[in-house]
Structures are given as C-alpha cells and as structure tokens.
mmCIF file of C-alpha atoms in Angstrom:
data_model
loop_
_atom_site.group_PDB
_atom_site.id
_atom_site.type_symbol
_atom_site.label_atom_id
_atom_site.label_comp_id
_atom_site.label_asym_id
_atom_site.label_seq_id
_atom_site.Cartn_x
_atom_site.Cartn_y
_atom_site.Cartn_z
ATOM 1 C CA UNK F 1 -15.020 -2.017 22.186
ATOM 2 C CA UNK F 2 -15.520 1.674 23.247
ATOM 3 C CA UNK F 3 -19.187 2.937 22.402
ATOM 4 C CA UNK F 4 -17.172 5.540 19.746
ATOM 5 C CA UNK F 5 -15.184 2.751 17.994
ATOM 6 C CA UNK F 6 -16.252 1.738 14.045
ATOM 7 C CA UNK F 7 -15.756 -2.010 13.629
ATOM 8 C CA UNK F 8 -14.098 -2.722 10.365
ATOM 9 C CA UNK F 9 -13.525 -5.780 8.359
ATOM 10 C CA UNK F 10 -10.970 -6.096 6.080
ATOM 11 C CA UNK F 11 -10.304 -8.676 3.374
ATOM 12 C CA UNK F 12 -7.910 -9.437 1.108
ATOM 13 C CA UNK F 13 -5.733 -7.791 4.459
ATOM 14 C CA UNK F 14 -2.182 -8.630 3.450
ATOM 15 C CA UNK F 15 -0.073 -7.796 5.888
ATOM 16 C CA UNK F 16 -3.011 -5.169 7.751
ATOM 17 C CA UNK F 17 -1.055 -2.180 6.117
ATOM 18 C CA UNK F 18 -4.263 -0.792 4.826
ATOM 19 C CA UNK F 19 -6.028 -1.324 8.589
ATOM 20 C CA UNK F 20 -3.490 -0.209 10.363
ATOM 21 C CA UNK F 21 -4.292 3.369 8.841
ATOM 22 C CA UNK F 22 -7.381 2.886 9.501
ATOM 23 C CA UNK F 23 -6.532 1.918 13.876
ATOM 24 C CA UNK F 24 -4.002 4.727 14.346
ATOM 25 C CA UNK F 25 -6.438 6.879 13.154
ATOM 26 C CA UNK F 26 -7.973 8.735 16.591
ATOM 27 C CA UNK F 27 -8.771 5.402 17.706
ATOM 28 C CA UNK F 28 -11.922 5.355 16.195
ATOM 29 C CA UNK F 29 -11.654 2.110 14.469
ATOM 30 C CA UNK F 30 -11.339 -1.372 15.613
ATOM 31 C CA UNK F 31 -10.121 -4.337 13.574
ATOM 32 C CA UNK F 32 -12.956 -7.146 13.857
ATOM 33 C CA UNK F 33 -11.802 -9.656 11.024
ATOM 34 C CA UNK F 34 -9.359 -9.694 8.582
ATOM 35 C CA UNK F 35 -8.787 -12.409 5.548
ATOM 36 C CA UNK F 36 -6.143 -12.999 3.375
ATOM 37 C CA UNK F 37 -5.382 -16.094 0.902
ATOM 38 C CA UNK F 38 -1.209 -15.251 1.921
ATOM 39 C CA UNK F 39 -0.835 -18.027 5.003
ATOM 40 C CA UNK F 40 2.549 -15.313 5.955
ATOM 41 C CA UNK F 41 0.789 -12.270 5.753
ATOM 42 C CA UNK F 42 -1.720 -13.520 7.581
ATOM 43 C CA UNK F 43 0.925 -14.108 10.549
ATOM 44 C CA UNK F 44 2.123 -10.183 9.938
ATOM 45 C CA UNK F 45 -1.116 -9.512 10.249
ATOM 46 C CA UNK F 46 -2.365 -11.439 13.013
ATOM 47 C CA UNK F 47 1.069 -9.775 15.576
ATOM 48 C CA UNK F 48 -0.419 -6.322 14.590
ATOM 49 C CA UNK F 49 -3.957 -6.561 14.823
ATOM 50 C CA UNK F 50 -3.823 -9.304 18.215
ATOM 51 C CA UNK F 51 -7.600 -8.753 19.270
ATOM 52 C CA UNK F 52 -8.493 -8.986 15.580
ATOM 53 C CA UNK F 53 -10.067 -12.613 14.133
ATOM 54 C CA UNK F 54 -7.246 -12.868 11.535
ATOM 55 C CA UNK F 55 -7.960 -15.939 8.628
ATOM 56 C CA UNK F 56 -6.243 -17.708 6.227
ATOM 57 C CA UNK F 57 -8.203 -18.546 3.163
ATOM 58 C CA UNK F 58 -9.880 -18.068 -0.120
ATOM 59 C CA UNK F 59 -12.316 -15.570 0.300
ATOM 60 C CA UNK F 60 -14.664 -17.223 -2.560
ATOM 61 C CA UNK F 61 -14.907 -20.471 -0.012
ATOM 62 C CA UNK F 62 -15.731 -18.180 2.794
ATOM 63 C CA UNK F 63 -20.261 -17.221 3.286
ATOM 64 C CA UNK F 64 -20.238 -14.058 5.148
ATOM 65 C CA UNK F 65 -22.850 -16.234 7.519
ATOM 66 C CA UNK F 66 -20.190 -18.624 9.012
ATOM 67 C CA UNK F 67 -17.830 -15.324 9.955
ATOM 68 C CA UNK F 68 -20.888 -13.115 11.150
ATOM 69 C CA UNK F 69 -22.596 -15.318 13.290
ATOM 70 C CA UNK F 70 -18.781 -16.507 14.223
ATOM 71 C CA UNK F 71 -17.999 -12.747 14.833
ATOM 72 C CA UNK F 72 -21.387 -12.103 16.998
ATOM 73 C CA UNK F 73 -22.218 -9.641 14.318
ATOM 74 C CA UNK F 74 -24.924 -8.933 11.570
ATOM 75 C CA UNK F 75 -23.781 -5.246 10.535
ATOM 76 C CA UNK F 76 -20.379 -3.493 10.794
ATOM 77 C CA UNK F 77 -19.456 0.093 9.913
ATOM 78 C CA UNK F 78 -16.579 -0.053 7.559
ATOM 79 C CA UNK F 79 -15.540 -2.347 4.753
ATOM 80 C CA UNK F 80 -12.415 -2.336 3.831
ATOM 81 C CA UNK F 81 -9.926 -4.914 0.934
ATOM 82 C CA UNK F 82 -7.661 -4.434 -2.201
ATOM 83 C CA UNK F 83 -8.837 -7.506 -3.795
ATOM 84 C CA UNK F 84 -5.537 -9.021 -6.095
ATOM 85 C CA UNK F 85 -5.026 -6.837 -8.519
ATOM 86 C CA UNK F 86 -1.993 -9.153 -10.658
ATOM 87 C CA UNK F 87 -4.699 -8.781 -13.558
ATOM 88 C CA UNK F 88 -5.096 -5.443 -13.654
ATOM 89 C CA UNK F 89 -1.654 -4.084 -12.940
ATOM 90 C CA UNK F 90 -0.315 -1.976 -15.672
ATOM 91 C CA UNK F 91 3.184 -3.688 -14.444
ATOM 92 C CA UNK F 92 2.202 -6.762 -15.203
ATOM 93 C CA UNK F 93 4.189 -8.160 -18.891
ATOM 94 C CA UNK F 94 1.981 -10.388 -20.166
ATOM 95 C CA UNK F 95 -1.453 -8.991 -20.647
ATOM 96 C CA UNK F 96 -3.665 -11.117 -22.363
ATOM 97 C CA UNK F 97 -7.204 -9.832 -23.707
ATOM 98 C CA UNK F 98 -8.614 -13.122 -24.131
ATOM 99 C CA UNK F 99 -7.978 -14.769 -21.402
ATOM 100 C CA UNK F 100 -10.048 -13.427 -18.008
ATOM 101 C CA UNK F 101 -7.440 -13.498 -15.011
ATOM 102 C CA UNK F 102 -9.870 -15.182 -12.708
ATOM 103 C CA UNK F 103 -8.715 -13.316 -10.182
ATOM 104 C CA UNK F 104 -10.200 -10.160 -11.790
ATOM 105 C CA UNK F 105 -14.026 -11.403 -10.626
ATOM 106 C CA UNK F 106 -12.795 -11.650 -6.688
ATOM 107 C CA UNK F 107 -14.420 -8.236 -6.607
ATOM 108 C CA UNK F 108 -17.828 -10.291 -6.886
ATOM 109 C CA UNK F 109 -17.038 -12.289 -3.466
ATOM 110 C CA UNK F 110 -16.345 -8.379 -1.934
ATOM 111 C CA UNK F 111 -19.301 -7.510 -2.332
ATOM 112 C CA UNK F 112 -21.397 -10.549 -1.223
ATOM 113 C CA UNK F 113 -19.475 -9.486 2.081
ATOM 114 C CA UNK F 114 -20.813 -5.760 1.716
ATOM 115 C CA UNK F 115 -24.683 -7.516 0.489
ATOM 116 C CA UNK F 116 -24.617 -8.814 3.866
ATOM 117 C CA UNK F 117 -23.036 -6.526 6.443
ATOM 118 C CA UNK F 118 -23.979 -3.059 4.880
ATOM 119 C CA UNK F 119 -21.743 -1.634 6.238
ATOM 120 C CA UNK F 120 -21.779 2.657 6.402
ATOM 121 C CA UNK F 121 -19.023 2.677 3.921
ATOM 122 C CA UNK F 122 -16.704 0.541 1.726
ATOM 123 C CA UNK F 123 -13.445 1.524 0.859
ATOM 124 C CA UNK F 124 -12.233 -0.659 -2.106
ATOM 125 C CA UNK F 125 -8.519 -0.159 -3.515
ATOM 126 C CA UNK F 126 -6.759 -1.026 -6.829
ATOM 127 C CA UNK F 127 -3.688 -0.344 -8.895
ATOM 128 C CA UNK F 128 -4.352 2.511 -11.746
ATOM 129 C CA UNK F 129 -4.449 -0.484 -13.888
ATOM 130 C CA UNK F 130 -7.960 -1.264 -12.884
ATOM 131 C CA UNK F 131 -9.573 1.978 -14.771
ATOM 132 C CA UNK F 132 -8.803 0.577 -18.214
ATOM 133 C CA UNK F 133 -8.603 -2.994 -17.750
ATOM 134 C CA UNK F 134 -10.852 -4.723 -20.856
ATOM 135 C CA UNK F 135 -11.280 -1.264 -21.956
ATOM 136 C CA UNK F 136 -13.219 -0.530 -18.562
ATOM 137 C CA UNK F 137 -15.629 -2.775 -18.462
ATOM 138 C CA UNK F 138 -14.357 -4.625 -15.714
ATOM 139 C CA UNK F 139 -14.633 -1.107 -13.648
ATOM 140 C CA UNK F 140 -18.496 -0.578 -15.213
ATOM 141 C CA UNK F 141 -19.174 -3.863 -13.721
ATOM 142 C CA UNK F 142 -17.461 -3.270 -10.343
ATOM 143 C CA UNK F 143 -19.216 -0.063 -10.372
ATOM 144 C CA UNK F 144 -22.852 -1.343 -11.637
ATOM 145 C CA UNK F 145 -22.120 -4.157 -8.693
ATOM 146 C CA UNK F 146 -22.236 -1.696 -5.699
ATOM 147 C CA UNK F 147 -24.806 0.325 -7.418
ATOM 148 C CA UNK F 148 -27.017 -2.142 -7.054
ATOM 149 C CA UNK F 149 -26.850 -3.412 -3.666
ATOM 150 C CA UNK F 150 -27.800 0.025 -2.989
ATOM 151 C CA UNK F 151 -24.480 2.185 -2.498
ATOM 152 C CA UNK F 152 -23.745 5.805 -3.784
ATOM 153 C CA UNK F 153 -20.383 5.177 -5.540
ATOM 154 C CA UNK F 154 -17.726 6.791 -6.671
ATOM 155 C CA UNK F 155 -13.620 7.065 -7.258
ATOM 156 C CA UNK F 156 -10.358 8.733 -7.387
ATOM 157 C CA UNK F 157 -6.380 8.190 -8.160
ATOM 158 C CA UNK F 158 -5.071 8.966 -4.755
ATOM 159 C CA UNK F 159 -1.153 9.334 -5.008
ATOM 160 C CA UNK F 160 0.603 8.780 -1.327
ATOM 161 C CA UNK F 161 3.304 11.215 -1.820
ATOM 162 C CA UNK F 162 -0.257 13.528 -1.683
ATOM 163 C CA UNK F 163 -0.653 12.146 1.540
ATOM 164 C CA UNK F 164 2.787 12.796 3.594
ATOM 165 C CA UNK F 165 3.964 9.358 2.352
ATOM 166 C CA UNK F 166 7.793 9.484 0.462
ATOM 167 C CA UNK F 167 6.703 7.419 -2.357
ATOM 168 C CA UNK F 168 4.997 8.387 -5.611
ATOM 169 C CA UNK F 169 2.729 5.455 -4.997
ATOM 170 C CA UNK F 170 -1.290 5.989 -7.227
ATOM 171 C CA UNK F 171 -3.428 3.690 -6.062
ATOM 172 C CA UNK F 172 -7.258 3.420 -7.314
ATOM 173 C CA UNK F 173 -9.704 4.214 -4.283
ATOM 174 C CA UNK F 174 -13.215 3.578 -4.288
ATOM 175 C CA UNK F 175 -16.047 4.944 -1.693
ATOM 176 C CA UNK F 176 -19.307 4.017 -1.501
ATOM 177 C CA UNK F 177 -21.736 5.306 1.175
ATOM 178 C CA UNK F 178 -25.369 3.842 1.895
ATOM 179 C CA UNK F 179 -26.776 6.133 3.785
ATOM 180 C CA UNK F 180 -26.931 8.607 0.196
ATOM 181 C CA UNK F 181 -24.825 10.650 2.622
ATOM 182 C CA UNK F 182 -22.523 12.162 -0.563
ATOM 183 C CA UNK F 183 -19.573 10.493 -0.862
ATOM 184 C CA UNK F 184 -15.857 12.347 -0.418
ATOM 185 C CA UNK F 185 -12.088 11.611 -0.630
ATOM 186 C CA UNK F 186 -9.099 13.020 1.506
ATOM 187 C CA UNK F 187 -7.909 16.667 0.468
ATOM 188 C CA UNK F 188 -4.413 16.199 0.006
ATOM 189 C CA UNK F 189 -2.074 17.368 2.272
ATOM 190 C CA UNK F 190 1.073 17.895 0.135
ATOM 191 C CA UNK F 191 1.846 19.032 -3.432
ATOM 192 C CA UNK F 192 4.266 16.855 -5.460
ATOM 193 C CA UNK F 193 5.155 17.561 -9.717
ATOM 194 C CA UNK F 194 6.483 14.837 -11.430
ATOM 195 C CA UNK F 195 5.394 11.748 -13.234
ATOM 196 C CA UNK F 196 2.347 9.842 -12.982
ATOM 197 C CA UNK F 197 1.299 6.868 -14.903
ATOM 198 C CA UNK F 198 -1.578 9.268 -16.274
ATOM 199 C CA UNK F 199 -5.331 9.123 -16.926
ATOM 200 C CA UNK F 200 -7.268 10.724 -19.287
ATOM 201 C CA UNK F 201 -9.607 12.701 -17.330
ATOM 202 C CA UNK F 202 -7.493 14.559 -14.682
ATOM 203 C CA UNK F 203 -10.842 15.343 -12.597
ATOM 204 C CA UNK F 204 -9.995 11.944 -11.095
ATOM 205 C CA UNK F 205 -7.165 12.816 -9.373
ATOM 206 C CA UNK F 206 -6.436 14.429 -6.169
ATOM 207 C CA UNK F 207 -4.018 16.801 -5.849
ATOM 208 C CA UNK F 208 -2.757 19.462 -3.653
ATOM 209 C CA UNK F 209 -1.854 23.083 -5.670
ATOM 210 C CA UNK F 210 1.633 24.210 -4.482
ATOM 211 C CA UNK F 211 0.621 26.034 -1.243
ATOM 212 C CA UNK F 212 1.096 23.097 0.593
ATOM 213 C CA UNK F 213 3.826 21.775 2.213
ATOM 214 C CA UNK F 214 6.355 20.531 -0.706
ATOM 215 C CA UNK F 215 6.014 15.952 -0.437
ATOM 216 C CA UNK F 216 8.591 14.320 1.635
ATOM 217 C CA UNK F 217 11.641 12.801 0.081
ATOM 218 C CA UNK F 218 13.617 9.545 0.061
ATOM 219 C CA UNK F 219 16.173 11.449 2.465
ATOM 220 C CA UNK F 220 12.853 12.794 4.803
ATOM 221 C CA UNK F 221 12.386 9.499 5.482
ATOM 222 C CA UNK F 222 15.964 6.845 5.928
ATOM 223 C CA UNK F 223 18.572 9.916 6.975
ATOM 224 C CA UNK F 224 18.279 9.039 10.379
ATOM 225 C CA UNK F 225 19.348 4.917 9.578
ATOM 226 C CA UNK F 226 23.044 3.791 10.026
ATOM 227 C CA UNK F 227 24.845 3.649 6.984
ATOM 228 C CA UNK F 228 25.535 0.362 5.643
ATOM 229 C CA UNK F 229 27.838 -2.028 3.601
ATOM 230 C CA UNK F 230 26.676 -4.813 0.960
ATOM 231 C CA UNK F 231 25.580 -7.750 3.061
ATOM 232 C CA UNK F 232 26.404 -5.888 6.561
ATOM 233 C CA UNK F 233 23.468 -5.415 9.580
ATOM 234 C CA UNK F 234 22.466 -2.799 12.088
ATOM 235 C CA UNK F 235 20.894 -3.258 15.183
ATOM 236 C CA UNK F 236 20.836 0.102 17.011
ATOM 237 C CA UNK F 237 20.203 3.504 16.114
ATOM 238 C CA UNK F 238 22.986 5.319 15.789
ATOM 239 C CA UNK F 239 21.744 8.674 15.692
ATOM 240 C CA UNK F 240 18.462 11.154 16.565
ATOM 241 C CA UNK F 241 15.612 11.001 13.705
ATOM 242 C CA UNK F 242 16.437 14.017 12.047
ATOM 243 C CA UNK F 243 12.610 14.777 10.274
ATOM 244 C CA UNK F 244 9.728 14.671 12.194
ATOM 245 C CA UNK F 245 8.397 11.236 9.937
ATOM 246 C CA UNK F 246 11.447 10.536 11.207
ATOM 247 C CA UNK F 247 10.281 10.422 15.076
ATOM 248 C CA UNK F 248 6.756 9.500 14.438
ATOM 249 C CA UNK F 249 7.869 6.263 11.914
ATOM 250 C CA UNK F 250 10.313 6.230 15.359
ATOM 251 C CA UNK F 251 7.683 6.433 17.828
ATOM 252 C CA UNK F 252 9.526 4.926 21.150
ATOM 253 C CA UNK F 253 10.969 2.247 19.231
ATOM 254 C CA UNK F 254 14.288 0.892 20.741
ATOM 255 C CA UNK F 255 15.564 -1.656 18.750
ATOM 256 C CA UNK F 256 16.243 -1.345 15.160
ATOM 257 C CA UNK F 257 15.354 -4.296 13.052
ATOM 258 C CA UNK F 258 15.344 -5.676 9.128
ATOM 259 C CA UNK F 259 17.866 -2.539 8.248
ATOM 260 C CA UNK F 260 20.036 -5.748 6.515
ATOM 261 C CA UNK F 261 21.830 -4.777 3.032
ATOM 262 C CA UNK F 262 21.512 -7.443 0.551
ATOM 263 C CA UNK F 263 24.237 -9.183 -0.365
ATOM 264 C CA UNK F 264 26.003 -8.587 -4.235
ATOM 265 C CA UNK F 265 28.119 -9.893 -5.867
ATOM 266 C CA UNK F 266 31.301 -8.319 -7.546
ATOM 267 C CA UNK F 267 29.564 -8.083 -10.128
ATOM 268 C CA UNK F 268 26.291 -6.448 -9.326
ATOM 269 C CA UNK F 269 28.351 -3.696 -6.787
ATOM 270 C CA UNK F 270 30.643 -2.834 -9.951
ATOM 271 C CA UNK F 271 27.547 -2.182 -11.793
ATOM 272 C CA UNK F 272 25.602 -0.257 -8.398
ATOM 273 C CA UNK F 273 29.064 2.375 -8.423
ATOM 274 C CA UNK F 274 27.858 3.307 -11.916
ATOM 275 C CA UNK F 275 24.223 3.806 -10.673
ATOM 276 C CA UNK F 276 22.603 6.969 -11.445
ATOM 277 C CA UNK F 277 18.999 8.253 -11.985
ATOM 278 C CA UNK F 278 18.390 5.817 -15.061
ATOM 279 C CA UNK F 279 20.363 3.039 -16.659
ATOM 280 C CA UNK F 280 22.020 5.022 -19.243
ATOM 281 C CA UNK F 281 24.507 5.230 -15.817
ATOM 282 C CA UNK F 282 25.694 2.130 -16.534
ATOM 283 C CA UNK F 283 28.887 1.244 -18.595
ATOM 284 C CA UNK F 284 26.769 -1.234 -21.707
ATOM 285 C CA UNK F 285 29.423 -3.827 -21.188
ATOM 286 C CA UNK F 286 28.447 -4.229 -17.810
ATOM 287 C CA UNK F 287 24.788 -4.957 -18.355
ATOM 288 C CA UNK F 288 23.236 -7.111 -20.647
ATOM 289 C CA UNK F 289 19.018 -4.989 -21.212
ATOM 290 C CA UNK F 290 16.711 -3.944 -18.741
ATOM 291 C CA UNK F 291 14.443 -1.227 -18.392
ATOM 292 C CA UNK F 292 14.995 2.571 -17.885
ATOM 293 C CA UNK F 293 14.845 2.305 -14.365
ATOM 294 C CA UNK F 294 16.683 -0.687 -13.605
ATOM 295 C CA UNK F 295 20.056 -0.468 -12.429
ATOM 296 C CA UNK F 296 19.394 2.993 -10.707
ATOM 297 C CA UNK F 297 19.475 4.678 -7.888
ATOM 298 C CA UNK F 298 16.646 6.228 -5.804
ATOM 299 C CA UNK F 299 17.223 10.099 -5.573
ATOM 300 C CA UNK F 300 17.697 11.369 -2.021
ATOM 301 C CA UNK F 301 15.670 14.391 -2.664
ATOM 302 C CA UNK F 302 12.185 13.231 -3.830
ATOM 303 C CA UNK F 303 9.458 10.994 -3.095
ATOM 304 C CA UNK F 304 10.514 7.389 -3.680
ATOM 305 C CA UNK F 305 9.580 5.507 -6.827
ATOM 306 C CA UNK F 306 6.777 3.272 -6.407
ATOM 307 C CA UNK F 307 8.618 0.300 -3.927
ATOM 308 C CA UNK F 308 7.776 -3.093 -5.488
ATOM 309 C CA UNK F 309 8.393 -6.481 -4.081
ATOM 310 C CA UNK F 310 12.017 -6.681 -5.878
ATOM 311 C CA UNK F 311 13.172 -3.440 -4.057
ATOM 312 C CA UNK F 312 16.520 -5.409 -3.231
ATOM 313 C CA UNK F 313 16.870 -6.599 -7.569
ATOM 314 C CA UNK F 314 18.664 -3.553 -9.236
ATOM 315 C CA UNK F 315 18.066 -6.033 -12.064
ATOM 316 C CA UNK F 316 14.004 -5.209 -11.526
ATOM 317 C CA UNK F 317 13.534 -1.962 -10.013
ATOM 318 C CA UNK F 318 14.665 1.291 -8.981
ATOM 319 C CA UNK F 319 15.746 0.117 -5.503
ATOM 320 C CA UNK F 320 19.761 1.551 -5.476
ATOM 321 C CA UNK F 321 20.195 3.693 -2.154
ATOM 322 C CA UNK F 322 20.776 7.435 -3.062
ATOM 323 C CA UNK F 323 24.428 7.520 -2.322
ATOM 324 C CA UNK F 324 25.102 4.136 -0.366
ATOM 325 C CA UNK F 325 26.724 1.288 -3.206
ATOM 326 C CA UNK F 326 23.675 -1.178 -2.103
ATOM 327 C CA UNK F 327 19.833 -1.531 -2.325
ATOM 328 C CA UNK F 328 17.290 -0.225 0.473
ATOM 329 C CA UNK F 329 17.143 -2.866 3.367
ATOM 330 C CA UNK F 330 13.640 -3.765 4.665
ATOM 331 C CA UNK F 331 13.659 -1.293 6.840
ATOM 332 C CA UNK F 332 14.500 2.095 4.241
ATOM 333 C CA UNK F 333 11.829 -0.124 2.091
ATOM 334 C CA UNK F 334 8.930 -0.430 5.247
ATOM 335 C CA UNK F 335 9.431 3.654 6.286
ATOM 336 C CA UNK F 336 9.577 5.200 2.542
ATOM 337 C CA UNK F 337 6.445 2.618 2.712
ATOM 338 C CA UNK F 338 5.230 4.535 6.115
ATOM 339 C CA UNK F 339 4.685 1.564 8.446
ATOM 340 C CA UNK F 340 6.260 2.628 11.717
ATOM 341 C CA UNK F 341 9.506 0.855 12.647
ATOM 342 C CA UNK F 342 7.348 -0.847 15.666
ATOM 343 C CA UNK F 343 5.513 -2.959 12.807
ATOM 344 C CA UNK F 344 5.620 -6.362 13.155
ATOM 345 C CA UNK F 345 6.776 -8.472 10.410
ATOM 346 C CA UNK F 346 6.846 -11.976 10.047
ATOM 347 C CA UNK F 347 8.096 -14.424 7.762
ATOM 348 C CA UNK F 348 11.995 -15.034 6.098
ATOM 349 C CA UNK F 349 13.556 -11.529 3.810
ATOM 350 C CA UNK F 350 12.255 -12.873 0.811
ATOM 351 C CA UNK F 351 8.546 -12.981 1.903
ATOM 352 C CA UNK F 352 8.677 -9.843 4.258
ATOM 353 C CA UNK F 353 10.135 -7.910 1.454
ATOM 354 C CA UNK F 354 6.761 -8.891 -0.911
ATOM 355 C CA UNK F 355 4.452 -8.394 2.244
ATOM 356 C CA UNK F 356 6.348 -4.508 2.229
ATOM 357 C CA UNK F 357 5.972 -3.916 -1.595
ATOM 358 C CA UNK F 358 2.592 -5.666 -1.545
ATOM 359 C CA UNK F 359 1.369 -3.182 0.771
ATOM 360 C CA UNK F 360 -0.814 0.231 1.430
ATOM 361 C CA UNK F 361 1.640 2.543 3.129
ATOM 362 C CA UNK F 362 -0.815 2.533 6.791
ATOM 363 C CA UNK F 363 -0.536 6.959 6.228
ATOM 364 C CA UNK F 364 -2.477 6.624 2.929
ATOM 365 C CA UNK F 365 -4.437 4.238 4.722
ATOM 366 C CA UNK F 366 -4.721 6.950 7.581
ATOM 367 C CA UNK F 367 -5.884 9.412 5.798
ATOM 368 C CA UNK F 368 -8.926 7.804 3.975
ATOM 369 C CA UNK F 369 -9.925 7.262 7.428
ATOM 370 C CA UNK F 370 -10.244 10.872 8.422
ATOM 371 C CA UNK F 371 -12.730 10.942 5.480
ATOM 372 C CA UNK F 372 -14.637 7.635 6.508
ATOM 373 C CA UNK F 373 -15.099 8.826 10.141
ATOM 374 C CA UNK F 374 -16.844 12.025 8.760
ATOM 375 C CA UNK F 375 -19.163 10.254 6.669
ATOM 376 C CA UNK F 376 -19.990 7.760 9.667
ATOM 377 C CA UNK F 377 -20.442 10.566 11.443
#
C-alpha cells in the first residue's frame, strides 16, 4: 500500500459498487476487507477487487477482532456500508410496525466494527425510508449509538442525479467523524428539478441551483448502445460514444457485455407497443392492474427513475426503453447506475439484475469519497 492510500472496510458490500466509487477516486483509497451475506454478490465484489479479502458471511456471526487479526490491522481509516434496508424501504408493500424486522438491527453489528477499528470516518448509506421508520426512533437509536462511540454524526439526503448519475435515486447518507473534524457532505455538481420521495426538513437535502449543469438523462447514458428487439443481444459497440459520460463508462472497454434484451411474450409486446410515460397509455383490455409507473417508458431526456431489481419486468417498474419496444438491458441499467462497462458481474442474468438494482451508484460513492478524503486530511 503506497503511503498516501487510506484503507477502507466495506460492510454489507453487495457487488462492491459503493467501494468502487472510493477506489476510483484519485487512487487515494484501498479496499482491504469486504463482507456480504449474498454469495453471488461477493463473487462479483471479489472479481473487481482482487487484492481485497472478501468474505461471504452474516455480519452478526463475525467478530471484528478475528477480522483484524486476519488482516493484521488494529485500525482502519474508513468504514463504509449499507445495512440491508428491506425493513426500512418505502417500496416495501407490507410494512408492519408490530413485527420489528430483525434486519433493522444490523446497524448494531456495523457499530461493533466501528468500535473495534476506530475509523477516522464512517459512512453509512440507506434508503430514505430509514428516516421515518418507527416514527424516527430507529434513526435516533442509530445516531445515539455512533455518538456514544465518540463520533460526531450528521446525515443528509443525497440524490444521485445531483452528482452526475443519470438517475433520480435518493439515498440517506450518514457521515461520522472521530477527530472532531466537522462533518461535511459533497456539494452537488448537477441541477435537476423533479419529484422526490420528500422529507419535511428541506435543509436535509443537498441540492444544486440552476447555475449548475443540468442532470444527465437516460439518453446521455445509453444512446450509444446498439438498438435491439425483444430477445436480441449485441456483443460489439457499433458507434462511437456520443457523450462524455458514455466515453467515461466505456473507458477502454472493447467488448460489449450484458446487452441482451429480455424475451417478451407476444401479449407483453402488444402492451409495450402502447407504452408511454405512465400506465394510462395502455388500453384497459390489455392489463388488469398495476401502479401508475408500471408498463411505462423511461423518458430519454430526463434522468431515470430509480432502477430496481425488477428492471426487466414492465409489470413491476418503469423500465421500458425510451424508443425501442423492450425493457432496458442489464448493460443499460448498469450504465444508468454509473458502472463502467469493464465492471465484471458474476451469476445468472436474474442474479446480475438483482446486483445492479441493489447497488449504490459508483459515481455517488466517488462524490462521497472526495469529501471523505478532505475529512481525512
């Protein structure tokens, strides 16, 4: 490790997209340990972070002491991670306040790692639903826990679209610092106007004004990819990048991967043919029900709505290509999530779609890394 590199530990790493953002920032960060319970996601993480110890395990069954001993480390500079948020998610249809979702206490295991390794900076990301979960008590408990460990803690709502990601993906970001350096958050680089999930305290949003460049659109991300029909696949780029964003994502990649359209049934193709900005464009006799965003097209000139794990299923999300009669491909979804084309995904197509949909956009990670590097100095 060169003397200027800060070491990071990534808990609940998933595919390693969040860590990828850090590692890609000015060669300042080195990922030394990552853990996740999903065995396929960790294979992906390992493929992209080859010099890192990647463990597949339930974090509640791991002792930080053992990890430290195996790594030969007693301290790390930064701990990042997103404890699984199924219990907090505002998208979860069957919320029940009577049964405490056990996963909501995974932040306690996260805190044990922080207590052991005493990182200078901690970054925890999550869904915005965490803020209001259990009437705000869950968040209060989390903040109290980190403060009790001697950290200064603050949080904001960051929208990926404000940081050069072509997607309106809101995340709760908590940053904690140990050495009384005031907590800061990355300044937005792009302006976008549009509906967000909404939180009563507008001061918690990091938003750019209209003097900033406009947020990137779906077309900015994917217009250079070969057109496909349902079931088709392309392995070669057939044109030059059309935007700086596309050029950056290709960065020396010569083979096109994961650009395979889902194979839609004749009935679904009939539905897709009518698709517009919401479900209202579909003739009533073709569908039985669905949310307003189902069976609808992405707008090519706007940032994408949040990519979910179901981006190949029109019945589940807004995921139909702006102009072609099919849902977006895994490559297009990865582009919208700001993954470079060279990032390696492992597993079946369904598993890869899940990994892409669950990831923290690497460019959002990189924006946070720039602020963390200042806090470390």
